[in-house]
PDB file of C-alpha atoms in Angstrom:
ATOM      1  CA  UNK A 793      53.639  22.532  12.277  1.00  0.00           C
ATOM      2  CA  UNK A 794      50.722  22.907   9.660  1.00  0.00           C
ATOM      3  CA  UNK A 795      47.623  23.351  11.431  1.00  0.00           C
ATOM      4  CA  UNK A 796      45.140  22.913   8.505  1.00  0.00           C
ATOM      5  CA  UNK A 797      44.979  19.253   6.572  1.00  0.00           C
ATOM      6  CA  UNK A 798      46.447  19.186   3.273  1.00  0.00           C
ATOM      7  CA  UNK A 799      43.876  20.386   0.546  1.00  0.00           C
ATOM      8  CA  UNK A 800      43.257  17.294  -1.100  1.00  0.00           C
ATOM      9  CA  UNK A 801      40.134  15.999  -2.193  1.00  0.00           C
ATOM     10  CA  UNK A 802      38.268  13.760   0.108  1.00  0.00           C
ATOM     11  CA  UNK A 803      36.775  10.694  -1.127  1.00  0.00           C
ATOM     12  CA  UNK A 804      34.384  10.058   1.266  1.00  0.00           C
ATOM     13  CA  UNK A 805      31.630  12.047   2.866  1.00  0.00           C
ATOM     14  CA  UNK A 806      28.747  10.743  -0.319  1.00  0.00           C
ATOM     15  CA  UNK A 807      25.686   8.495   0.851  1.00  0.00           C
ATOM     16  CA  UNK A 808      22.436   8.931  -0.589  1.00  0.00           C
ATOM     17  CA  UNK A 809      19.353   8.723   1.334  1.00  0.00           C
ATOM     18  CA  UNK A 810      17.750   5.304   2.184  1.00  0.00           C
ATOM     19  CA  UNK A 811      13.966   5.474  -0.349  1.00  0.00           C
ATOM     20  CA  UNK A 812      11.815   3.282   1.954  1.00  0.00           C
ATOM     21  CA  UNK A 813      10.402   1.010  -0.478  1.00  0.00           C
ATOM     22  CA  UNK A 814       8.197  -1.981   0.839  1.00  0.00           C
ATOM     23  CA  UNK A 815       4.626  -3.237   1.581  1.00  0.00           C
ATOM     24  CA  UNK A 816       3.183  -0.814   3.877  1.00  0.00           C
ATOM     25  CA  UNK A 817      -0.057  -2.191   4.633  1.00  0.00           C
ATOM     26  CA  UNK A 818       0.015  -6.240   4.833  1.00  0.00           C
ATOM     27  CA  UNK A 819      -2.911  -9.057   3.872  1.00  0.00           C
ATOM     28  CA  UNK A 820      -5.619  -8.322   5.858  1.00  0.00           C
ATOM     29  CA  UNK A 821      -5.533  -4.868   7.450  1.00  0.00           C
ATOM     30  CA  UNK A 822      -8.281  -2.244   7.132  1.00  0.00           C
ATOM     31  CA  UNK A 823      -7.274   0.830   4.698  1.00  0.00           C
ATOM     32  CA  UNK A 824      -8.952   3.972   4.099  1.00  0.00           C
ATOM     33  CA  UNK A 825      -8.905   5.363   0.500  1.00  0.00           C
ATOM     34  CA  UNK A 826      -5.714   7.169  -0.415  1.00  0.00           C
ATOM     35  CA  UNK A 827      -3.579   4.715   2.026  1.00  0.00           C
ATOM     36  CA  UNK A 828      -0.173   3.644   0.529  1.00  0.00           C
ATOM     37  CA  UNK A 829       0.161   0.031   0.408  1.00  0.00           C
ATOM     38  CA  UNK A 830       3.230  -0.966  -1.411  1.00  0.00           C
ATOM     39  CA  UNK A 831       6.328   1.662  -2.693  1.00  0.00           C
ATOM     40  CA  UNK A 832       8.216   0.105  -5.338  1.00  0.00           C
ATOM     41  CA  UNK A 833      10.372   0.211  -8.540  1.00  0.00           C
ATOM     42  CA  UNK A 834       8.978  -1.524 -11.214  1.00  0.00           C
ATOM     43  CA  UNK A 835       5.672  -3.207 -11.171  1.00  0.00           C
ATOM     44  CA  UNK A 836       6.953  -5.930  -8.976  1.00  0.00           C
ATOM     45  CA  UNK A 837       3.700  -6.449  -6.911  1.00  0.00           C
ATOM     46  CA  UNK A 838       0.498  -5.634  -9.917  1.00  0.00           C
ATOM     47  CA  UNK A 839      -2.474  -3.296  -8.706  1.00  0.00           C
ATOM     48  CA  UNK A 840      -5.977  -5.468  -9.219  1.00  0.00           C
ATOM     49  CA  UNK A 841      -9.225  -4.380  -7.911  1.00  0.00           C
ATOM     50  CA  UNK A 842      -9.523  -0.799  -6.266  1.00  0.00           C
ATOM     51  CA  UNK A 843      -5.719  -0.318  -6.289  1.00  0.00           C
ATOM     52  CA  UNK A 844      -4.627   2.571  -8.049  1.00  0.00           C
ATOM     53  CA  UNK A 845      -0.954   2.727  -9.361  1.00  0.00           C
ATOM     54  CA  UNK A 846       1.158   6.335  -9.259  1.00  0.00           C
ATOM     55  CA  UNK A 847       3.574   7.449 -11.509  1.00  0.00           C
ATOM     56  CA  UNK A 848       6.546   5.807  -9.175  1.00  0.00           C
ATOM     57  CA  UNK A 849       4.827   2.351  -9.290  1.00  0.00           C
ATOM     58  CA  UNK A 850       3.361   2.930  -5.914  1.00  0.00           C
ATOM     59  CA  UNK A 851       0.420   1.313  -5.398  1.00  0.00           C
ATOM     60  CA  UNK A 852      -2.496   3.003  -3.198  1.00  0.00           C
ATOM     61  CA  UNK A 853      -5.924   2.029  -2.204  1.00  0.00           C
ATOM     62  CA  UNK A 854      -9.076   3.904  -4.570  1.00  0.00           C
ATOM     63  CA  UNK A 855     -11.693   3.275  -1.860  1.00  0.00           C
ATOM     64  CA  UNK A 856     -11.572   1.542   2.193  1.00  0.00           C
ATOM     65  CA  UNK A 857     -11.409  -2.097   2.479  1.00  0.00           C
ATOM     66  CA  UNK A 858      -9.743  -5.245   3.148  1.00  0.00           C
ATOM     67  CA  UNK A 859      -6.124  -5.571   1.682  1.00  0.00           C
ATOM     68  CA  UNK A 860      -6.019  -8.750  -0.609  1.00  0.00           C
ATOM     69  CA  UNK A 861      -2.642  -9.598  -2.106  1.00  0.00           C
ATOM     70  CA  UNK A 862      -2.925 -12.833  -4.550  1.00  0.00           C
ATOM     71  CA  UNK A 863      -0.150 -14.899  -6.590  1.00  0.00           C
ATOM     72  CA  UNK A 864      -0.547 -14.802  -9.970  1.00  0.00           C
ATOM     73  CA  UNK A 865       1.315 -17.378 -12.008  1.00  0.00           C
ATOM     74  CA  UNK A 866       4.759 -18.269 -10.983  1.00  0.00           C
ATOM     75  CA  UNK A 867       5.840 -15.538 -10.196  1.00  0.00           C
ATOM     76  CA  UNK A 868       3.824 -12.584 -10.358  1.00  0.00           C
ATOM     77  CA  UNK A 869       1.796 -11.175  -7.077  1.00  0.00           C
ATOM     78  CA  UNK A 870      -1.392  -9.037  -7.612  1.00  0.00           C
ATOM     79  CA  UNK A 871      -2.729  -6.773  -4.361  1.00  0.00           C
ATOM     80  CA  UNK A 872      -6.737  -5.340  -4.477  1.00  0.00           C
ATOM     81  CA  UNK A 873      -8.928  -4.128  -2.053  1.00  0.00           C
ATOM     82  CA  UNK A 874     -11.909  -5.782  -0.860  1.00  0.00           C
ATOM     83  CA  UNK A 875     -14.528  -3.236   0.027  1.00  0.00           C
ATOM     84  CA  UNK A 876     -16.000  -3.721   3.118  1.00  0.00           C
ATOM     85  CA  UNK A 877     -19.744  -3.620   4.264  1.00  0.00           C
ATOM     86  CA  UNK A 878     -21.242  -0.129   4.579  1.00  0.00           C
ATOM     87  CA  UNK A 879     -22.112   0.281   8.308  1.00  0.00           C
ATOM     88  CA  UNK A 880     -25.764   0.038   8.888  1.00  0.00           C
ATOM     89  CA  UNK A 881     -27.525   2.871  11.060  1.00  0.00           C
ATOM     90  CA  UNK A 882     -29.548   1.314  13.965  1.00  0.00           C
ATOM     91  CA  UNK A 883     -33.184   1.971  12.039  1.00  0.00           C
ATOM     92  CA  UNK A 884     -32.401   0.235   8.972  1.00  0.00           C
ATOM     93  CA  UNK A 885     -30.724  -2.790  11.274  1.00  0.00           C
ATOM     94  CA  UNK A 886     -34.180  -3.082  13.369  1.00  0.00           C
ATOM     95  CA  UNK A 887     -35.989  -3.036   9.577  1.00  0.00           C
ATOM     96  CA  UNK A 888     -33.808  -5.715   8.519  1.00  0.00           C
ATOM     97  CA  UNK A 889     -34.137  -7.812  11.630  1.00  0.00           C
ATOM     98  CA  UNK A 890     -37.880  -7.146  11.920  1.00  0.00           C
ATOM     99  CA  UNK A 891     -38.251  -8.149   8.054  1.00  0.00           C
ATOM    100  CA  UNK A 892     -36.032 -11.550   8.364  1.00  0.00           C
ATOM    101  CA  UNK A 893     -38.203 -12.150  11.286  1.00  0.00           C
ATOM    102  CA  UNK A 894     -41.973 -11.686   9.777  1.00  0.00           C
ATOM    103  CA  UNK A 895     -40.427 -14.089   6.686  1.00  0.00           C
ATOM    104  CA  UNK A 896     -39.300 -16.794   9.364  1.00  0.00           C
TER     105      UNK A 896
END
């Protein structure tokens, strides 16, 4: 009785990894600069304002801000970056308030 399998060739035993393609970050959220939002093949989803695009058609936030994704046309979608406000240190806030007051 053989104790080894014949030495055929086995079919089986191929499966390629999964690539993890999607929208990463969604309408919305807060990003830092450098964040992935979407992975991709093909410009499916178009980089607008502050969205850079890679060489892979990822597309990745240039600077922090609000994630905007828009339709464009029928069927196009278009994703940019709002930037957000600059955070005010507490002496220029007083200014500010003090100035808005003296002009009310």
């Amino acid at each position: 009785m053989a104790h080894k399998k014949g030495l055929g060739s086995s079919r089986n035993g191929r499966d390629s990894n999964s690539q993890r393609l999607g929208v990463k970050v969604f309408g919305g959220q807060t990003v830092p600069g450098g964040s992935i939002i979407v992975r991709q093949r093909g410009t499916r989803i178009k980089p607008g304002l502050n969205v850079g695009r890679g060489k892979d058609d990822t597309l990745f936030a240039l600077k922090d801000g609000v994630v905007v994704f828009k339709r464009r046309g029928k069927r196009g979608m278009q994703v940019s970056i709002d930037p957000k406000p600059q955070p005010m240190n507490a002496v220029e806030a007083e200014r500010r308030s003090a100035g808005e007051a003296a002009s009310a």
